[in-house]
Coordinates of C-alpha atoms in Angstrom, one line a residue:
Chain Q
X166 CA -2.3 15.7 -14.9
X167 CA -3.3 17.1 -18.3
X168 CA -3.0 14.9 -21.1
X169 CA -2.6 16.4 -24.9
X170 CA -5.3 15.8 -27.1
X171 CA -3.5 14.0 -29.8
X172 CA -5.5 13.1 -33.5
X173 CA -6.1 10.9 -34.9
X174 CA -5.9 7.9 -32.4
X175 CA -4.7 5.6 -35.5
X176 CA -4.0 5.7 -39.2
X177 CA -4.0 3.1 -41.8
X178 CA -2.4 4.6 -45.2
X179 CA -1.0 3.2 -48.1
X180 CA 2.9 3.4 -48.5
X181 CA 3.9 6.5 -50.1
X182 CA 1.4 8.6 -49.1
X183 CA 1.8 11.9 -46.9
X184 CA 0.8 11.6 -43.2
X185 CA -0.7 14.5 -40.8
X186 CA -1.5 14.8 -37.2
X187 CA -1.7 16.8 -35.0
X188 CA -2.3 17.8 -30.8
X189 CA -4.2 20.5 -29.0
X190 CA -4.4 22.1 -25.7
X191 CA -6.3 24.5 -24.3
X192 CA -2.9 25.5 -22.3
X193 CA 0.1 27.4 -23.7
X194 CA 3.3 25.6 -24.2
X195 CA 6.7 27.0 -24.5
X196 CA 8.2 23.5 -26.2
X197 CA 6.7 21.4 -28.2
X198 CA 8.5 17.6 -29.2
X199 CA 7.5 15.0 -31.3
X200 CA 8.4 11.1 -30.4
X201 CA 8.0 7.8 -32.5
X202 CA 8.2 4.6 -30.3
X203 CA 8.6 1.5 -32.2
X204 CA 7.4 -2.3 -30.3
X205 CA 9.2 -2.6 -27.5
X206 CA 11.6 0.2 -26.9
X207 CA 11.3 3.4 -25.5
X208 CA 10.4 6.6 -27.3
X209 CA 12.8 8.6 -29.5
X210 CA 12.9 12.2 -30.1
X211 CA 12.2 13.3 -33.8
X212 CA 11.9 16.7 -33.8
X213 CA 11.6 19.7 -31.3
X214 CA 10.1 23.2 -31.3
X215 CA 11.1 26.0 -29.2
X216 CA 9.2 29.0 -30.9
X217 CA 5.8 30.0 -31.9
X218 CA 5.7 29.7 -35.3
X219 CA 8.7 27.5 -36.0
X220 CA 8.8 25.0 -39.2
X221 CA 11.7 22.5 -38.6
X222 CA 12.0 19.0 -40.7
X223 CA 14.2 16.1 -40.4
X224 CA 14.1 14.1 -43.5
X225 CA 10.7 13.6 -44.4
X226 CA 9.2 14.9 -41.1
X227 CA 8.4 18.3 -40.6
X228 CA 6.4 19.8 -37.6
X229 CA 5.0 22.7 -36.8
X230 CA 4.5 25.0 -33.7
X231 CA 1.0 26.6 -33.4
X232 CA 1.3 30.1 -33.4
X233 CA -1.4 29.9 -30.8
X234 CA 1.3 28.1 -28.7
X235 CA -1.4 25.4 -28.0
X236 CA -0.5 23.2 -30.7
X237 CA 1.7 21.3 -33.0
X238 CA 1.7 19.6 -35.9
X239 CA 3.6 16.3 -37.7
X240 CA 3.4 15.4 -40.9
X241 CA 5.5 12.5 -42.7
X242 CA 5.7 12.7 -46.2
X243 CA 6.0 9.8 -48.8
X244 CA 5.6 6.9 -46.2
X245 CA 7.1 4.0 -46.4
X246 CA 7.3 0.9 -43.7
X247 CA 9.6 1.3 -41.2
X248 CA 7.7 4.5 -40.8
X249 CA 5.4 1.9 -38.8
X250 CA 5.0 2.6 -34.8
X251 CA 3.1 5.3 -32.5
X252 CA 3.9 8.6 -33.1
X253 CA 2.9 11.0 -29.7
X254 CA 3.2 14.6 -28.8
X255 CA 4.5 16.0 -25.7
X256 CA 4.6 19.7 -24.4
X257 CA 6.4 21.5 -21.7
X258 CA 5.0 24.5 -20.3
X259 CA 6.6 27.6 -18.9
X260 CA 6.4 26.5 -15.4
X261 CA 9.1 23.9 -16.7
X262 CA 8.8 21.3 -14.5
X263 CA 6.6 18.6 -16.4
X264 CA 6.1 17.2 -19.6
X265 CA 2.5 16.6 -20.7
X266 CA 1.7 13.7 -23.4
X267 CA -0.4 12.7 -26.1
X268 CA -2.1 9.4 -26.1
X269 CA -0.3 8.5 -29.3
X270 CA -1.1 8.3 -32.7
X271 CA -0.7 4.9 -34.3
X272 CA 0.6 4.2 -37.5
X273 CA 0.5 1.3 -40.2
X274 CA 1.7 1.6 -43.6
X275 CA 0.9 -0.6 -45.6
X276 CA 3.1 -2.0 -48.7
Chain X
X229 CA 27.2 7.5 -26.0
X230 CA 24.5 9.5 -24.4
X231 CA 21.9 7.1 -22.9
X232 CA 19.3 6.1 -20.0
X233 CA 19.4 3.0 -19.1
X234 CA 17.0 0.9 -17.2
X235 CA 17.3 -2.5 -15.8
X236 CA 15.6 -4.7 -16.0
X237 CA 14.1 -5.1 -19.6
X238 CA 11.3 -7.4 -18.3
X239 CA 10.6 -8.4 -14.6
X240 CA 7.6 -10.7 -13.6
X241 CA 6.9 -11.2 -9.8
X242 CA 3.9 -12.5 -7.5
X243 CA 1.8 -9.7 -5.4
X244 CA 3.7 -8.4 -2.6
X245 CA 7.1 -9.2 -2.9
X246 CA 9.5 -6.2 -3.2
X247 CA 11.3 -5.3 -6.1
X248 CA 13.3 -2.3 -7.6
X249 CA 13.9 -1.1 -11.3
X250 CA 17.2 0.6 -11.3
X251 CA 17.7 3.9 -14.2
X252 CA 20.8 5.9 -14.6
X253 CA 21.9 8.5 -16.9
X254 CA 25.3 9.4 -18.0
X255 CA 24.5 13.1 -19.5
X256 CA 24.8 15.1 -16.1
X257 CA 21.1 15.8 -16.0
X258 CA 19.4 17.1 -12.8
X259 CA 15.9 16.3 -14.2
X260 CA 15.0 12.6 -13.8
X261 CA 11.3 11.0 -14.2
X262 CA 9.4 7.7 -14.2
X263 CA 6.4 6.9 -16.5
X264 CA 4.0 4.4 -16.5
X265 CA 2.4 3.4 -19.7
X266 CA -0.8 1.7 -20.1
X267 CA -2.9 0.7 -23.4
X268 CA -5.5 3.8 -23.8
X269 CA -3.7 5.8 -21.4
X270 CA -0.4 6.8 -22.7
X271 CA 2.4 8.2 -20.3
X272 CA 1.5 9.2 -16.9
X273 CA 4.1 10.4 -14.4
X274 CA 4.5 8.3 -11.5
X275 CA 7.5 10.5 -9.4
X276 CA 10.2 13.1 -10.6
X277 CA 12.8 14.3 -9.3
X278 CA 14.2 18.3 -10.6
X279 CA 17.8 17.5 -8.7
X280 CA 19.5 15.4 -6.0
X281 CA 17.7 14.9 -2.9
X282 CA 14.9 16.7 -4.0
X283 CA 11.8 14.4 -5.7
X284 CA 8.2 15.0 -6.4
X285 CA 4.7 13.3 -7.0
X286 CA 3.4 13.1 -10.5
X287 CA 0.4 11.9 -11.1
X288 CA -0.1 8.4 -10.0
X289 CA 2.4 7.8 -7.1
X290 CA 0.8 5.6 -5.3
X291 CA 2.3 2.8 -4.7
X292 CA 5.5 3.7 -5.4
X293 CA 8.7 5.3 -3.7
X294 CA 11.8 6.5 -5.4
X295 CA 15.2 8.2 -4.5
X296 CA 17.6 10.2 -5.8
X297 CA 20.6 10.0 -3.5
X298 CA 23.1 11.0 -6.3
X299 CA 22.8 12.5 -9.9
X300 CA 23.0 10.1 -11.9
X301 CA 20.4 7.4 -10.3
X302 CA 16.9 7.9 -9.4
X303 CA 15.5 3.8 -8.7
X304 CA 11.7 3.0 -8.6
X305 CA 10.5 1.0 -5.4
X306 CA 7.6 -1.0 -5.4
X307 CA 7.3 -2.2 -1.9
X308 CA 4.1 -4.2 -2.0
X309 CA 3.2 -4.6 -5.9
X310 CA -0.2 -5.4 -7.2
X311 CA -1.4 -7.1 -10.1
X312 CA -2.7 -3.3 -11.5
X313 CA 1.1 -2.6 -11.2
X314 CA 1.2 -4.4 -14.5
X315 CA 2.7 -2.2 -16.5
X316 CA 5.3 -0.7 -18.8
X317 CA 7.6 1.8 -17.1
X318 CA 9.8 4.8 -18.8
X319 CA 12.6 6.4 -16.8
X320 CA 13.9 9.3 -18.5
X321 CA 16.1 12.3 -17.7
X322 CA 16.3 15.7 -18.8
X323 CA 18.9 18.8 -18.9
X324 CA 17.0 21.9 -16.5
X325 CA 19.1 24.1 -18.7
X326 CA 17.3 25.3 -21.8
X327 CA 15.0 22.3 -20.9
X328 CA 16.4 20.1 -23.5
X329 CA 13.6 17.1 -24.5
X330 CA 13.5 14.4 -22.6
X331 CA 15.7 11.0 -23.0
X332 CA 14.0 7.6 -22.2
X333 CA 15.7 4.6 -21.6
X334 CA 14.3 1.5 -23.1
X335 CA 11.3 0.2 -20.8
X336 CA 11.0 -2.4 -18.2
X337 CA 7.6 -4.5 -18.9
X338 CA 6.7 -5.4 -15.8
X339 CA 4.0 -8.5 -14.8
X340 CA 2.5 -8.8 -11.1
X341 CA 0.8 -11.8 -10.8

């Protein structure tokens, strides 16, 4: 099955600073959703995109769908350390029948 | 409260010996699915399942059955597990209307020794 191409693989930032990443496909996608899974539990929805174009945030997350439809971004403003786990994409395409996944983008902030 | 729950949390068994890792949802949804996840790899599907009685390969099946005898329950059979069964499994469910995002339960870390 295809996998997203999900960048970059890990981060290492500073608390307070912005965060950005992002995944590609070379496949169109009619939803995109962005996940954070913290040690030992199971992944939790942050944010979902339904349209081309859209902009939606949820505190200091925002994320964007590609106009292209074949890609989406996150970025996490102002980090701080419970903003600490591995952040992955997933995509559903119009055939609507499977989700497609990122390999995860792994983040540490560091106090 | 809206959840997916899988049981059990942690499991560790010797090759061979049968086992199941139960999942149900309580949100009505007719789109069920079980993940594997591996360092490096991220999720893959194993099996999913778009309604009752009806389920489907993902994309690394073998060595796996499931079931989906009513709507709330879709199980995960390992009749004869192997050591590369070592794993961390996702169940997670999914409304076919709209497609809303997909709801994972919390992981059953799973050791085949």
């Amino acid at each position: 099955g295809q996998q997203l191409n999900q960048s970059p693989q890990s981060m290492f930032i500073q608390e307070g600073e912005d965060v950005s990443m992002n995944c590609t496909s070379s496949s169109i996608f009619n939803t995109w959703l962005w996940y954070k899974q913290e040690p030992g539990e199971g992944p939790v929805l942050l944010i979902a995109l339904y349209k081309a174009g859209e902009l939606t945030s949820n505190g200091r997350l925002t994320a964007q769908f590609g106009i292209t439809r074949k890609d989406s971004f996150l970025n996490i403003s102002a980090s701080i350390p419970s903003d600490v786990g591995i952040y992955f994409c997933a995509g559903l395409r119009d055939t609507g029948n499977q989700f497609y996944f990122g390999t995860g983008t792994s983040l540490t902030v560091i106090p | 409260e809206a959840q997916v729950t899988q049981n059990p949390r942690y499991l560790i068994t010797v090759t061979g010996k049968k086992l199941t890792v139960t999942c149900s949802q309580n949100m009505n949804h007719e789109y069920m699915s079980w993940y594997r996840q591996d360092p490096g790899l991220g999720l893959r599907q194993i099996y999913y399942s778009m309604n009752v009685e009806v389920t489907d390969k993902g994309d690394v099946p073998e060595g796996y059955k499931v079931s989906r005898k009513e709507k709330r329950n879709f199980p995960l059979i390992l009749e004869s597990p192997s050591p590369n069964q070592t794993s961390l499994y996702f169940c997670a469910s999914s409304s076919r209307d709209g497609w809303s995002p997909l709801h994972f339960g919390n992981g059953t870390r799973l050791t085949v020794t």
